[in-house]
Each structure stands twice: as structure tokens, then as C-alpha cells.
PDB file of C-alpha atoms in Angstrom:
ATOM      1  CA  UNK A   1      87.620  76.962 -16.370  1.00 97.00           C
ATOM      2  CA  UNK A   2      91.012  78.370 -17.065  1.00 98.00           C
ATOM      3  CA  UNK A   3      92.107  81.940 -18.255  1.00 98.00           C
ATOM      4  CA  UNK A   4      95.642  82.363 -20.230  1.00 98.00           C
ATOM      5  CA  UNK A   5      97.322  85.891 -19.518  1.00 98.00           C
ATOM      6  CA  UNK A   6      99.428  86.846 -22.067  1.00 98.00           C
ATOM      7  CA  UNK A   7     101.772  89.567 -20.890  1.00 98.00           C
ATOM      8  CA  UNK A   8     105.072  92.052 -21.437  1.00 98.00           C
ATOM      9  CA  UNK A   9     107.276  94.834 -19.958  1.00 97.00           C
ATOM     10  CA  UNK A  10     105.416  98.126 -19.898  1.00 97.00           C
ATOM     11  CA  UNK A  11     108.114  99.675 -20.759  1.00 96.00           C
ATOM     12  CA  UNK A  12     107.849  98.044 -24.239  1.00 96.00           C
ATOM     13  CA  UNK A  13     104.325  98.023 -24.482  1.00 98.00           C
ATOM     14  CA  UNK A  14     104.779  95.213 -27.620  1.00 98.00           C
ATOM     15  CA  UNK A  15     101.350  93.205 -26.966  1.00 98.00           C
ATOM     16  CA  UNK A  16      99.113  93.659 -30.057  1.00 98.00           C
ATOM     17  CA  UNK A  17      95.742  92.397 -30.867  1.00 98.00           C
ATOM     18  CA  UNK A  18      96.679  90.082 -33.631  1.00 98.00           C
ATOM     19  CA  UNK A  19      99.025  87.649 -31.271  1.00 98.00           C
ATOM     20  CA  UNK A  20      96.010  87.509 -28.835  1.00 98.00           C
ATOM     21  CA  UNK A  21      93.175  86.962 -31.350  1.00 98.00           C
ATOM     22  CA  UNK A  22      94.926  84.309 -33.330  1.00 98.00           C
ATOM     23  CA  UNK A  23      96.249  82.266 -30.183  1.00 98.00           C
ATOM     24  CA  UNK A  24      93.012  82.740 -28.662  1.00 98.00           C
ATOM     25  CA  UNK A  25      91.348  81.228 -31.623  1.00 98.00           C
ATOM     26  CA  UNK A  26      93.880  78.276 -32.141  1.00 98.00           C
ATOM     27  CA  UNK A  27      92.883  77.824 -28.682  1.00 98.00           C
ATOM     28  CA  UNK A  28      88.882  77.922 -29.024  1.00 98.00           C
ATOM     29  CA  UNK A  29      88.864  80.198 -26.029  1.00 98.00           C
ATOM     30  CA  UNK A  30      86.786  82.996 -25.178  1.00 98.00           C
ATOM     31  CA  UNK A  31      86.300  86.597 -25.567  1.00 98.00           C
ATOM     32  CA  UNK A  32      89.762  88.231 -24.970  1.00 98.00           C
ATOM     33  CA  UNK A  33      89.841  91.011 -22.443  1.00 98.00           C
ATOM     34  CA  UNK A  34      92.991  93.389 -22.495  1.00 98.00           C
ATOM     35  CA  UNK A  35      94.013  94.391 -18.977  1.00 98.00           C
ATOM     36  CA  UNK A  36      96.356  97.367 -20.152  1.00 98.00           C
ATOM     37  CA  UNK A  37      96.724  98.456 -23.912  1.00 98.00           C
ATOM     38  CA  UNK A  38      99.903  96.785 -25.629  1.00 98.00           C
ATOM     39  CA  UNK A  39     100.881  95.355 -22.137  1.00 98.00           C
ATOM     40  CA  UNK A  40      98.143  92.693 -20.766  1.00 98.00           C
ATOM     41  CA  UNK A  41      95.151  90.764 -22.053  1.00 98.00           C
ATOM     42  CA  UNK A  42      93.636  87.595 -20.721  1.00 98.00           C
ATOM     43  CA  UNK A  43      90.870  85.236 -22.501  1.00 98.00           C
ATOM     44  CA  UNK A  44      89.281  82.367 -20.622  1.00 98.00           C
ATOM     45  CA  UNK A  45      89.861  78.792 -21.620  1.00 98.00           C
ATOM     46  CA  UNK A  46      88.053  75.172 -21.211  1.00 98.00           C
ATOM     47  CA  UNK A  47      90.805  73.441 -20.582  1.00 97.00           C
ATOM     48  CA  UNK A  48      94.810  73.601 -20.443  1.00 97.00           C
ATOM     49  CA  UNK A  49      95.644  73.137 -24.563  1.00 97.00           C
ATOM     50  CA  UNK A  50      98.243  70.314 -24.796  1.00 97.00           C
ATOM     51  CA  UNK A  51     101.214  72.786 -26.656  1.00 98.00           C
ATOM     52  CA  UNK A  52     100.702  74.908 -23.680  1.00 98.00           C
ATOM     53  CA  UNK A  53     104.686  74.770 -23.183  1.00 96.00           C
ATOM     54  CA  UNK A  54     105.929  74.470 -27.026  1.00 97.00           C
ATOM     55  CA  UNK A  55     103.520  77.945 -27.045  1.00 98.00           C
ATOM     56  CA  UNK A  56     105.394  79.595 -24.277  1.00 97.00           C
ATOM     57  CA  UNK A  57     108.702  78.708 -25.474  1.00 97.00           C
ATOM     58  CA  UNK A  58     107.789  80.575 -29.046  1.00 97.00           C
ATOM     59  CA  UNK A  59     106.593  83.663 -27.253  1.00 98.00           C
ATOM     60  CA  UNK A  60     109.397  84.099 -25.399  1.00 97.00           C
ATOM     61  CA  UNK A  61     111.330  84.736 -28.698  1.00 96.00           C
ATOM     62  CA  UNK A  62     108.862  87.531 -29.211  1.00 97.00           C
ATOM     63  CA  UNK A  63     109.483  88.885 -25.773  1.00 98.00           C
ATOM     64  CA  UNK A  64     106.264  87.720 -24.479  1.00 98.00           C
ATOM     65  CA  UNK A  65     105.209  85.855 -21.341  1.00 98.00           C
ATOM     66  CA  UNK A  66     102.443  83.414 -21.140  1.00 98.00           C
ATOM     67  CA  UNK A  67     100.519  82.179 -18.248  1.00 98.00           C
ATOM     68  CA  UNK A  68      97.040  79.752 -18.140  1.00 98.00           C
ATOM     69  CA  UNK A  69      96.117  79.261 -14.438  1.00 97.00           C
ATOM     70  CA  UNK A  70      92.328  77.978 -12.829  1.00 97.00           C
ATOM     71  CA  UNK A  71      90.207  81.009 -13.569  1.00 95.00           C
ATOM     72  CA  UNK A  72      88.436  81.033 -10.005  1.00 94.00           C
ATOM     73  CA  UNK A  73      90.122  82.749  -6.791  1.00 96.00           C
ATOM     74  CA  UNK A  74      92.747  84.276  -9.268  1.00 97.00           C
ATOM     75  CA  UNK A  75      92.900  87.380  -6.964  1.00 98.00           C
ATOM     76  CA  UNK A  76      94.920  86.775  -3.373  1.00 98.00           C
ATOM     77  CA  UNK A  77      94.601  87.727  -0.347  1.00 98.00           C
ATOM     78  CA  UNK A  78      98.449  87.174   0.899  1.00 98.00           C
ATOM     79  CA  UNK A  79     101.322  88.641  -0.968  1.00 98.00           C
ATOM     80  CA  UNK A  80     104.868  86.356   0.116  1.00 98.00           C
ATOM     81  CA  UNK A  81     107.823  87.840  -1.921  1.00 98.00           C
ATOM     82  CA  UNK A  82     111.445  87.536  -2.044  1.00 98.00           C
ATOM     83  CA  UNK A  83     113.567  90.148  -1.750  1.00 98.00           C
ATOM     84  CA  UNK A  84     116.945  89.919  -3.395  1.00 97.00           C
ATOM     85  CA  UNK A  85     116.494  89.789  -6.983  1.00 97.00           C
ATOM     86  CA  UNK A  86     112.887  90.661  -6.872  1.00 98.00           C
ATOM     87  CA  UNK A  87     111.893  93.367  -4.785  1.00 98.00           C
ATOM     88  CA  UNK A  88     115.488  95.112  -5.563  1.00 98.00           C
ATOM     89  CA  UNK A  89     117.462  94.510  -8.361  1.00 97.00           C
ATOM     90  CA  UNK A  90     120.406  93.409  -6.697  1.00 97.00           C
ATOM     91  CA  UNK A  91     121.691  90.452  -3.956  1.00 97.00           C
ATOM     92  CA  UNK A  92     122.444  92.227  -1.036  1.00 97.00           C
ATOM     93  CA  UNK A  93     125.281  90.212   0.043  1.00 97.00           C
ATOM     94  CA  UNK A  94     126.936  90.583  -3.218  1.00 97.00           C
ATOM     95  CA  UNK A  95     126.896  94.344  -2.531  1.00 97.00           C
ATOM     96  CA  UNK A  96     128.324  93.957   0.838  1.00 97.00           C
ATOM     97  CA  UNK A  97     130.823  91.606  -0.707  1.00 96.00           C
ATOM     98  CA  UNK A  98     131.941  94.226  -2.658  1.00 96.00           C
ATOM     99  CA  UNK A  99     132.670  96.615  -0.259  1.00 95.00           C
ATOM    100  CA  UNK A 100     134.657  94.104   1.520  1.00 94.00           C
ATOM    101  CA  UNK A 101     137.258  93.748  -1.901  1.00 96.00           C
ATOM    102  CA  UNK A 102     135.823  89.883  -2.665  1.00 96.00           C
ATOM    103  CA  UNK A 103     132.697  91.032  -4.430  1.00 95.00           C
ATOM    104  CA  UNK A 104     133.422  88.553  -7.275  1.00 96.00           C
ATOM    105  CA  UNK A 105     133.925  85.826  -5.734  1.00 96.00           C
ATOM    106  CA  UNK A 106     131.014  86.006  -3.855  1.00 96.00           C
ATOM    107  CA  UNK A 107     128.898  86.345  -6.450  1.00 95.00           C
ATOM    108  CA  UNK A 108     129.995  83.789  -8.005  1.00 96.00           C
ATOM    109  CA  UNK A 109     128.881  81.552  -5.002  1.00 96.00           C
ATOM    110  CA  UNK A 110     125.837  83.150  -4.811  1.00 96.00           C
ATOM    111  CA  UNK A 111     125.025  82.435  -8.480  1.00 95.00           C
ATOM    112  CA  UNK A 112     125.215  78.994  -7.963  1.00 96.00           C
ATOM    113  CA  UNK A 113     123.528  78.959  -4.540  1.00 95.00           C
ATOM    114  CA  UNK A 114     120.358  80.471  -6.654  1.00 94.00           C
ATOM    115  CA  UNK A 115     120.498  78.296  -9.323  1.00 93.00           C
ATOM    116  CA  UNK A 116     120.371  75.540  -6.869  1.00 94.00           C
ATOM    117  CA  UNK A 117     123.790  73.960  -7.359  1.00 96.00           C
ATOM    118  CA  UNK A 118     124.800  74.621  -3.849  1.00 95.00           C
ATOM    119  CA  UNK A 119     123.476  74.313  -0.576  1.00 94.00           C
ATOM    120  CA  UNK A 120     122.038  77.417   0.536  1.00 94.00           C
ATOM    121  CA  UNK A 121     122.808  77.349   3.920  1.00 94.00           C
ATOM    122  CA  UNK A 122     126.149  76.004   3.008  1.00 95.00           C
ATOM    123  CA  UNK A 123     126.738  79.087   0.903  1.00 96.00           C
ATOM    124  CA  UNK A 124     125.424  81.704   2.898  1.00 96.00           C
ATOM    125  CA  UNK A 125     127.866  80.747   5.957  1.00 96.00           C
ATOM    126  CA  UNK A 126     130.893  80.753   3.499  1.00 97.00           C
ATOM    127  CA  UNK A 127     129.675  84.372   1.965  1.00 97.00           C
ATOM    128  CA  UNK A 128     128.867  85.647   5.403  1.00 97.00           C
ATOM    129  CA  UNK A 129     132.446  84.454   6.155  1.00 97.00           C
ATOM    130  CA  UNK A 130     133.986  86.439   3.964  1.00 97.00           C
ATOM    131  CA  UNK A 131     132.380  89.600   5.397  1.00 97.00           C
ATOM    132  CA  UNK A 132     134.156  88.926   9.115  1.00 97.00           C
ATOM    133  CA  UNK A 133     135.605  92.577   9.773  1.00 97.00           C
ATOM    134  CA  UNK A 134     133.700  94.896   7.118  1.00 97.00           C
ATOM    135  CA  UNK A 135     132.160  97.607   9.712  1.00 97.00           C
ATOM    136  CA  UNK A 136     128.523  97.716  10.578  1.00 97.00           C
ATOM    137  CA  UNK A 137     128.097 101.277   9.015  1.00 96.00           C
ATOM    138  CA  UNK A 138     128.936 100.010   5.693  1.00 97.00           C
ATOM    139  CA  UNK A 139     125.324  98.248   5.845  1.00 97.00           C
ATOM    140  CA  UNK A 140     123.799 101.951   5.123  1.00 97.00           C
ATOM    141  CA  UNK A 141     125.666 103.235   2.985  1.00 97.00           C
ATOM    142  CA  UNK A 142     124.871 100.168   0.541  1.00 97.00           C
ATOM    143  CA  UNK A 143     121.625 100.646   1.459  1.00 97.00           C
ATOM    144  CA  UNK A 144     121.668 104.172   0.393  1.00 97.00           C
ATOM    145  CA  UNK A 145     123.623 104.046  -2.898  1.00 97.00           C
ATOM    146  CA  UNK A 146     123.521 100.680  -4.323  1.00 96.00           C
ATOM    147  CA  UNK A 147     120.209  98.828  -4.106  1.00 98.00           C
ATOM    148  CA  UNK A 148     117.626 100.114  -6.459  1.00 98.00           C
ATOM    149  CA  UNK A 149     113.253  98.436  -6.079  1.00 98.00           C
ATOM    150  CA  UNK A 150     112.835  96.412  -9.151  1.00 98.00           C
ATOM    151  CA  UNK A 151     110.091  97.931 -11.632  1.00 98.00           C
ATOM    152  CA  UNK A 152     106.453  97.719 -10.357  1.00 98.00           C
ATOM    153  CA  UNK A 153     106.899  96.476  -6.655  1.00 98.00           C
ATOM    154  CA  UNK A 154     105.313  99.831  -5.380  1.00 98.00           C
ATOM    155  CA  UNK A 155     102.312  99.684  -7.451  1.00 98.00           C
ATOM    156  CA  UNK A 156     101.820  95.956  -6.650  1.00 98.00           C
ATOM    157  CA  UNK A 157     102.284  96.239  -3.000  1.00 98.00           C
ATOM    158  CA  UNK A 158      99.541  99.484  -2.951  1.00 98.00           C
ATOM    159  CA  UNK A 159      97.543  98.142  -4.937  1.00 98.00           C
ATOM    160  CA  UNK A 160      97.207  94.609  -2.965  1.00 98.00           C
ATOM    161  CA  UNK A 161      96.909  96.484   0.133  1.00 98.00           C
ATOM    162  CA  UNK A 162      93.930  98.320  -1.070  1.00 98.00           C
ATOM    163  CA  UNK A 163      92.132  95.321  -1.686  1.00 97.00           C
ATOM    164  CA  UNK A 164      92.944  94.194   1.702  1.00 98.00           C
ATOM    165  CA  UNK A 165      95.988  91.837   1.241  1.00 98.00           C
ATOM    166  CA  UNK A 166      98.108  91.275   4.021  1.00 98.00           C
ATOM    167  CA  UNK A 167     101.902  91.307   2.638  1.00 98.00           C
ATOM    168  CA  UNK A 168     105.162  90.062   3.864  1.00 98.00           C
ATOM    169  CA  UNK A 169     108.601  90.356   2.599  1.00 98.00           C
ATOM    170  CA  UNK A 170     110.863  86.356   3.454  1.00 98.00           C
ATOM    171  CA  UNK A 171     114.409  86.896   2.421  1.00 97.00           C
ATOM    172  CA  UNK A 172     117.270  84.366   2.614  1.00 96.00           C
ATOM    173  CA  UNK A 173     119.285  88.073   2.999  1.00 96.00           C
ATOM    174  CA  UNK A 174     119.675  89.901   6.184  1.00 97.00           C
ATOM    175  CA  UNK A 175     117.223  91.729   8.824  1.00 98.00           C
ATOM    176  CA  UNK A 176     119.252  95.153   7.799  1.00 97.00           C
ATOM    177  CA  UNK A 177     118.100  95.449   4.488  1.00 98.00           C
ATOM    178  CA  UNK A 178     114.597  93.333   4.563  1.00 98.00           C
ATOM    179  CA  UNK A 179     113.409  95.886   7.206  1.00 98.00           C
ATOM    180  CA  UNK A 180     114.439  99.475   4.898  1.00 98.00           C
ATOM    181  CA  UNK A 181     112.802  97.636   1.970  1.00 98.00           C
ATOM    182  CA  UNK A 182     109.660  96.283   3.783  1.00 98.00           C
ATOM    183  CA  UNK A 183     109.691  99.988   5.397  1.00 98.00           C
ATOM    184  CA  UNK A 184     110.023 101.632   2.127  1.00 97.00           C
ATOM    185  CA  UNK A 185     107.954  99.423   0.019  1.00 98.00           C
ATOM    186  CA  UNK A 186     104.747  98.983   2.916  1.00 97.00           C
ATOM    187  CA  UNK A 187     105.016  95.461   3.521  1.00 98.00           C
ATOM    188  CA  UNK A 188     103.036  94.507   6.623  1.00 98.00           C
ATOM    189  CA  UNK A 189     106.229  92.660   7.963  1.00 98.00           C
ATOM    190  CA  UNK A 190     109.567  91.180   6.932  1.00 98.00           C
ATOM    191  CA  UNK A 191     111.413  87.664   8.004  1.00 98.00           C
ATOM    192  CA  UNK A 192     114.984  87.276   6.797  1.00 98.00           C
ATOM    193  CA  UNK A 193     118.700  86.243   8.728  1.00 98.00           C
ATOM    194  CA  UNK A 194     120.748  88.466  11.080  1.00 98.00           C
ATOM    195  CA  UNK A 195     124.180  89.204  10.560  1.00 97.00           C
ATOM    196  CA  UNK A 196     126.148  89.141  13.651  1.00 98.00           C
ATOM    197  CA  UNK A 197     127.978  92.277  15.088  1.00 97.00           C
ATOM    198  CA  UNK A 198     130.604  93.114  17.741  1.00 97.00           C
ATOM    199  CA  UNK A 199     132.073  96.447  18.447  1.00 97.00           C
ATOM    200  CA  UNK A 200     130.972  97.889  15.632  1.00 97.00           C
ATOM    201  CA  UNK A 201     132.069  95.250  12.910  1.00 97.00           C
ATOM    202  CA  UNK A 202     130.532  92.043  11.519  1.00 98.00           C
ATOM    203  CA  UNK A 203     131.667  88.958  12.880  1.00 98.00           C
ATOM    204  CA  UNK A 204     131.649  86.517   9.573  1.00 97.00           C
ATOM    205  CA  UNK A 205     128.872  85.149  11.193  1.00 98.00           C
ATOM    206  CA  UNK A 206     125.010  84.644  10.637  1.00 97.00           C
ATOM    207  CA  UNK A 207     122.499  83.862  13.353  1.00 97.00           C
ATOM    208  CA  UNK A 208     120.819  80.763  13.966  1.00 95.00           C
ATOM    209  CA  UNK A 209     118.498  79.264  12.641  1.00 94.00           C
ATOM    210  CA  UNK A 210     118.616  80.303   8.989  1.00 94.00           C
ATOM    211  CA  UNK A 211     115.771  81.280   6.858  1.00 95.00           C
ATOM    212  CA  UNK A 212     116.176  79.010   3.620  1.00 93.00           C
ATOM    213  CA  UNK A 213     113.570  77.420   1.694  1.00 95.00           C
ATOM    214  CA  UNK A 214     112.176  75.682   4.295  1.00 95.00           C
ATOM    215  CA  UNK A 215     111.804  78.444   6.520  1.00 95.00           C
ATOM    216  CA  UNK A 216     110.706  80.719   3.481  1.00 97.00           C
ATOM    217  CA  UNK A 217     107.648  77.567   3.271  1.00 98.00           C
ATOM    218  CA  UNK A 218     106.851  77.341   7.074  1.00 97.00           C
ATOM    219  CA  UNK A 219     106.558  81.675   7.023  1.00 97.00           C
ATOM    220  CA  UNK A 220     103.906  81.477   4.181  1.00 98.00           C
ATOM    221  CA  UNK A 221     102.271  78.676   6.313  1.00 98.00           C
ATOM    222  CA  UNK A 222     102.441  80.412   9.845  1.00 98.00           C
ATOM    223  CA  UNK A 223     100.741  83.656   8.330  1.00 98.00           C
ATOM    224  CA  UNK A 224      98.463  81.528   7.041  1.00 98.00           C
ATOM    225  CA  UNK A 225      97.354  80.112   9.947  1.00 98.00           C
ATOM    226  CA  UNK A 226      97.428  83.751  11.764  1.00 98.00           C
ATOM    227  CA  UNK A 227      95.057  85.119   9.020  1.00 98.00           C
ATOM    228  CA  UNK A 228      92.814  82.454   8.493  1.00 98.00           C
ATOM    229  CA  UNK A 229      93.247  81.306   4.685  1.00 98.00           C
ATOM    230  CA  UNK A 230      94.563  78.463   2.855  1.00 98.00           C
ATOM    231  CA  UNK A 231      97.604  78.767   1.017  1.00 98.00           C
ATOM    232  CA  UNK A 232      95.272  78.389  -2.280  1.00 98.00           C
ATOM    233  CA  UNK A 233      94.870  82.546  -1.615  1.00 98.00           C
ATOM    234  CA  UNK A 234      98.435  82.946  -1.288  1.00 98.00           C
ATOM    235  CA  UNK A 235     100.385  84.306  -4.462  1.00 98.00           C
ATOM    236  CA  UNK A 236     104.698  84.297  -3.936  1.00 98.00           C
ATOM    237  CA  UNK A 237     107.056  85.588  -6.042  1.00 98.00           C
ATOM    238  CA  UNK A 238     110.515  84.796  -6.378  1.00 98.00           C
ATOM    239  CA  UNK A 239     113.511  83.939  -8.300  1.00 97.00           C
ATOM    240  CA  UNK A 240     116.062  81.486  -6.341  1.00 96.00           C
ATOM    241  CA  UNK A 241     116.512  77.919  -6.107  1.00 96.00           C
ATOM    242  CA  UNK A 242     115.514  79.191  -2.276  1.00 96.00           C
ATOM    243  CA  UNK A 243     111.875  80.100  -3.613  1.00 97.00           C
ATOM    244  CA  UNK A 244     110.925  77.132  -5.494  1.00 97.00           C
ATOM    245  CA  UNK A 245     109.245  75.077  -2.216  1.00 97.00           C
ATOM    246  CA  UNK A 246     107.334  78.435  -1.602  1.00 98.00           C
ATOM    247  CA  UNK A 247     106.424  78.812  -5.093  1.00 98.00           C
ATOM    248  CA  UNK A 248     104.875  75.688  -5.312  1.00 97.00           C
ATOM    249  CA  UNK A 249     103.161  75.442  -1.943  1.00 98.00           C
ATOM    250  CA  UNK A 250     101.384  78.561  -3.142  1.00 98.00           C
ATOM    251  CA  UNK A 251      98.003  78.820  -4.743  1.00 98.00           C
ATOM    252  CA  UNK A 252      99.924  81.245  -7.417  1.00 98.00           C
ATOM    253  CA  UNK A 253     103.644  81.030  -7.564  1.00 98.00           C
ATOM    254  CA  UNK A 254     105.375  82.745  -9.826  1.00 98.00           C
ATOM    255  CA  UNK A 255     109.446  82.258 -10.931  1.00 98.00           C
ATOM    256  CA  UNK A 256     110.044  86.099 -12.228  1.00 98.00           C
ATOM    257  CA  UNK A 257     113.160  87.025 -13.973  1.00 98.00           C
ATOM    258  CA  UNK A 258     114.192  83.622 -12.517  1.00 97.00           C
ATOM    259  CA  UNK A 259     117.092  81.303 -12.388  1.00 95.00           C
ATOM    260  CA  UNK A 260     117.353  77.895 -14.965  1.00 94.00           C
ATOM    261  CA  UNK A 261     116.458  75.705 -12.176  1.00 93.00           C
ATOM    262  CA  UNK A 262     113.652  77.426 -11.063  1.00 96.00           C
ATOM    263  CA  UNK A 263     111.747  78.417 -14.498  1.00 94.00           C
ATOM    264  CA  UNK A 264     112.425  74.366 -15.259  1.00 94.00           C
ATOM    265  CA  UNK A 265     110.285  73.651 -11.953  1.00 96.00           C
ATOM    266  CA  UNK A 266     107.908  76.676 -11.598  1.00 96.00           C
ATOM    267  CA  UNK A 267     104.484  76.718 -12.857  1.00 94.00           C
ATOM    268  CA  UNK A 268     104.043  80.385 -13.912  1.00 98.00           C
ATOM    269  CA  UNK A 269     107.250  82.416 -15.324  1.00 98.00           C
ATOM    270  CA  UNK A 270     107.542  86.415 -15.959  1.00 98.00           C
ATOM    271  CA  UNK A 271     110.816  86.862 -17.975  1.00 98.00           C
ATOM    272  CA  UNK A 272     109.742  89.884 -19.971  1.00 98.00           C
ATOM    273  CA  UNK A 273     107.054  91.480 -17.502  1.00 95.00           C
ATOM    274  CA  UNK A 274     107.503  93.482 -13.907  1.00 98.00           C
ATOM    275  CA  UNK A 275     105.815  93.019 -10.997  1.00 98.00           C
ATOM    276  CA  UNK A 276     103.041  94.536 -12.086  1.00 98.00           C
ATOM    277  CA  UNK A 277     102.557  90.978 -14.287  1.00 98.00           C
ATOM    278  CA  UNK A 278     101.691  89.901 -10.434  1.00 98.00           C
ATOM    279  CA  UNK A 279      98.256  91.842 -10.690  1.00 98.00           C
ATOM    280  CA  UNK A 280      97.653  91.146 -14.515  1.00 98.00           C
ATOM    281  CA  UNK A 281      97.772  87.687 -13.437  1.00 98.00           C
ATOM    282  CA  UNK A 282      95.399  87.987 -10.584  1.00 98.00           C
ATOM    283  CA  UNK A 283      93.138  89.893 -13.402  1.00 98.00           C
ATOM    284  CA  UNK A 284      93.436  93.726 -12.170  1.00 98.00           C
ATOM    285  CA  UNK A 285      93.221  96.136 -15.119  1.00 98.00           C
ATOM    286  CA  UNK A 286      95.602  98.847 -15.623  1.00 98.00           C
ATOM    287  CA  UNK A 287      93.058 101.313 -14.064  1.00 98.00           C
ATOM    288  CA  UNK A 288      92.925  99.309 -11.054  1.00 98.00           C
ATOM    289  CA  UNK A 289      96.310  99.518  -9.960  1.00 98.00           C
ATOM    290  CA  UNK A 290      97.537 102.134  -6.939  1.00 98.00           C
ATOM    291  CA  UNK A 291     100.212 104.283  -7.396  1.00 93.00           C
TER     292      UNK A 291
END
């Protein structure tokens, strides 16, 4: 059995009974159970309908996301996430760029490192590059002013915990900001590249080795190991060309807010939803979540 989740932002709670009934019965599936009011609702299904795609596509138009996943072992018991671009709103090293007077040039780099037109570790040692000189103390204060938690992580992260999920926070960014995030945000650890300091002052250089995609897949499959489960009870969340090996080595993977290359490639996609769409997709109900 299957179970489609049809979802939106809560802040636009636009999800109303008559989209749900009348997809659900074009689909012959079952009773339809709403997870949050205007938000959420989920109805179980026999098998994957053969429009699935042409059916996402035309909710998207109406702002709403779509998801049909195997019904059994929906709810995880490992939380993987991104940082950059998920957790926060912003790419660290575009914020550091800034501050260092080449801010658009670097994101222009990193644009098409995430969209997977670059090689990442490529990119990252050019970006880093252009860093060489900015002072250490500079880390804080972007910390501090400029990086804001994308919409939901909190809730997610509590409410995954209470259940007993172990979570862990695998950036392609930089041990500063992965550990005030993880520390903020409760993650159980955090795995992510170290910038490279002396007297004070970055050093336009990044540590080796670097955490890329395949270090972002071998993390998901060493905490694996450590806690004993398969990577079927594993559900990661990102948005880079970076993610996409994660992604798909994990039971649930799921592209959110994501770049071209990745929604082509990624199995589940959240364009209109928060993180919270990460529990309506395991099946939690609004009442369930943890502040």
C-alpha cells in the first residue's frame, strides 16, 4: 500500500476539502485523513496512479505539494539534514563572502555549485579562496545578524526527538556555523568542513578532507551503523546538487525548496510547504508536533 500527502505552507493554510476528495476519488483511494486543517491531509492508495507526475506538476500551479510514498515505516527513526538553505535560510559562505566585498561573485559560484553545474569541491576551494584575510571574528557577527532557521525546523527537530529520533545536522558549510545551528536547533551532532585560521584571520583555505556528497552519504551510513537501523528508517532533507546521493540513499528523501537539478532527480519535493511537511509526510498530525 501507498499513501499520497497532499500538502502547503501553513502560513497560507490553502488546502481545502474539495482538491483532496476529488483527487482522492480520481484516484480510487481511501478514506482521506487531514493531518492539520487547510495545511495537510493524506489518503492511502493501492498502487502509484500512472499521472502521478502530470498531477504534481498541476498542483504546483495551485501552490500545492504532492507526495505518494510506501505507506509502511513512514515514520523515521534518523533525521540527516542539510544546513545551508534548509535549516537557515541563507548559504553561509555567501554571507561571509559578503563581508569580505565579493559577496556577488560568490554567490554566483555557489548557485551553480548547488545546481550541480560545478564541482563542489572545486567550488568550495575557489569561494573559500576568496575569504583569505577576512578576520575570524567576522564568523559571529554573521552568525548573530544575518542567518535566520528556515520555518518549522524547531518543531520538526522536537518533535522527532520526542519520538526518539536520533538527529544530525551534514553540511558542505563550515564547523563554525553547523555547531551554533545544531546547538540552537538540538541536533544530536553536526559534521560539516573547517575553515582554516592563523593569527586571528582565515587563511583562504579549507581543511582536508571535504564533506561533499559523498561524505554527506558515508555520514548517513556511519550513524547508521552506530544506531543499528537501515537506511530504509532514515528520512534527509536537502536542497543542493550536494544532497541528491543522500537523498536517494535514504528510505525518505526529500528535495525542499530545492534546486532544478535536484527536484528533476529527487523522489519527494516540498516547494510550497516548511519543514514541518517533513512530519506530515511521516504521518504526524498537527497535534502531534512539539513546540
Amino acid at each position: 500500500m501507498f499513501v499520497a500527502t497532499l500538502l502547503t505552507s501553513p502560513e497560507t493554510p490553502i488546502l481545502n476539502r474539495e482538491t483532496v476528495e476529488s483527487l482522492r476519488n480520481a484516484w480510487g483511494g481511501g478514506d482521506a485523513r487531514w493531518l492539520d486543517p487547510g495545511v495537510a491531509a493524506e489518503f492511502p492508495l493501492a498502487n502509484v496512479p500512472d499521472n502521478a507526475d502530470q498531477v504534481w506538476r498541476d498542483l504546483q500551479s495551485l501552490r500545492l505539494d504532492l507526495a505518494i510514498q510506501p505507506e509502511a515505516g513512514r515514520k523515521k527513526q534518523l533525521l540527516i539534514a542539510d544546513m545551508d538553505s534548509t535549516m537557515i535560510r541563507q548559504e553561509c559562505i555567501d554571507e561571509l563572502a559578503d563581508e569580505a566585498g565579493v559577496g556577488a561573485h560568490v554567490a554566483g559560484i555557489t548557485a551553480r555549485a548547488m545546481n550541480g553545474e560545478l564541482d563542489f569541491e572545486a567550488a568550495l576551494r575557489e569561494r573559500v579562496g576568496l575569504l583569505k584575510g577576512l578576520k575570524e571574528s567576522v564568523i559571529a557577527g554573521v552568525i548573530r545578524d544575518r542567518i535566520t532557521l528556515m520555518p518549522g525546523g524547531a518543531v520538526l527537530l522536537n518533535t522527532m526527538k520526542a519520538q526518539g529520533a536520533y538527529t544530525a545536522l551534514v553540511s558542505g558549510g563550515f564547523t563554525t556555523f553547523t555547531a551554533a545551528i545544531a546547538a540552537r536547533l538540538g541536533f544530536d551532532e553536526n559534521r560539516a568542513n573547517t575553515l582554516l585560521v592563523e593569527e586571528g584571520k582565515l587563511t583562504g583555505m579549507v581543511a582536508d578532507p571535504i564533506l561533499g556528497k559523498e561524505a554527506k552519504v558515508t555520514a548517513l551510513e556511519e550513524i547508521t551503523a552506530r544506531l543499528g537501523i537501515g537506511a530504509d528508517q532514515v528520512i534527509a532533507v536537502g536542497d543542493g546538487a550536494n544532497d541528491l546521493p543522500m537523498l536517494q540513499r535514504a528510505g525518505t528523501g526529500v528535495a525542499l525548496h530545492a534546486k532544478p537539478k535536484v527536484q528533476a532527480e529527487a523522489r519527494i519535493r516540498v516547494n510550497h510547504g516548511d519543514l514541518t511537511a517533513l512530519l506530515y509526510l511521516q504521518g504526524y498530525t498537527r497535534e502531534e508536533f512539539v513546540a
